[in-house]
Coordinates of C-alpha atoms in Angstrom, one line a residue:
M985 CA -30.7 1.2 -32.0
K986 CA -27.0 0.6 -32.3
K987 CA -26.5 4.0 -33.9
L988 CA -28.3 5.6 -31.0
F989 CA -25.9 4.0 -28.4
L990 CA -22.9 4.8 -30.6
F991 CA -24.0 8.4 -30.8
L992 CA -24.6 8.7 -27.1
F993 CA -21.3 7.0 -26.3
A994 CA -19.4 9.3 -28.7
G995 CA -21.2 12.3 -27.2
L996 CA -20.4 11.4 -23.6
M997 CA -16.7 10.6 -24.3
P998 CA -15.5 14.2 -23.6
F999 CA -17.4 14.2 -20.3
L1000 CA -16.0 10.8 -19.2
S1001 CA -12.4 11.9 -19.8
R1002 CA -13.0 15.2 -18.0
A1003 CA -14.5 13.3 -15.0
Q1004 CA -11.0 11.9 -14.2
S1005 CA -9.5 15.3 -13.7
D1006 CA -9.4 17.0 -10.3
I1007 CA -12.6 19.1 -10.0
T1008 CA -12.6 21.1 -6.8
M1009 CA -16.3 22.0 -6.9
A1010 CA -17.3 18.3 -6.9
D1011 CA -14.9 17.6 -4.0
T1012 CA -16.3 20.5 -2.0
M1013 CA -19.9 19.3 -2.6
R1014 CA -19.0 15.8 -1.7
Q1015 CA -17.4 16.9 1.5
E1016 CA -20.4 19.0 2.5
G1017 CA -22.9 16.3 1.5
K1018 CA -24.6 18.5 -1.1
I1019 CA -23.7 16.2 -4.0
Y1020 CA -26.4 13.8 -2.8
V1021 CA -29.0 16.5 -3.0
V1022 CA -28.0 17.4 -6.5
V1023 CA -28.1 13.7 -7.5
A1024 CA -31.5 13.3 -5.9
V1025 CA -33.0 16.4 -7.6
L1026 CA -31.6 15.3 -11.0
S1027 CA -33.0 11.8 -10.5
V1028 CA -36.5 13.2 -9.7
I1029 CA -36.4 15.4 -12.7
F1030 CA -35.3 12.6 -15.0
I1031 CA -37.9 10.2 -13.6
G1032 CA -40.6 12.9 -14.1
I1033 CA -39.6 13.4 -17.7
I1034 CA -39.7 9.6 -18.3
L1035 CA -43.1 9.3 -16.7
F1036 CA -44.4 12.2 -18.7
L1037 CA -43.2 10.7 -22.0
V1038 CA -44.7 7.3 -21.2
T1039 CA -48.0 8.9 -20.4
I1040 CA -48.0 10.9 -23.6
E1041 CA -47.1 7.7 -25.6
R1042 CA -50.1 5.8 -24.0
R1043 CA -52.4 8.7 -24.9
V1044 CA -51.2 8.8 -28.5
A1045 CA -51.5 5.0 -28.8
R1046 CA -55.1 5.2 -27.5
M1047 CA -56.0 8.0 -29.9
E1048 CA -54.4 6.1 -32.8
K1049 CA -56.6 3.1 -31.9
Q1050 CA -59.7 5.3 -31.9
I1051 CA -58.9 6.7 -35.3
N1052 CA -58.2 3.3 -36.9
R1053 CA -61.6 1.9 -35.9

């Protein structure tokens, strides 16, 4: 588990350092209010993927129980 967090943190470091620079597209989207739409859409997609994975995990666990009987 620690290796996973370390890997994710190391993978996100370049993006974190780049977030501090001046990005005009992000500023424009913030001013027009579109950034909230982007965040909402990405959140819905992420939640959908998580729910899909949880559902599949439950189905697999149920099938494993049936096989082990």
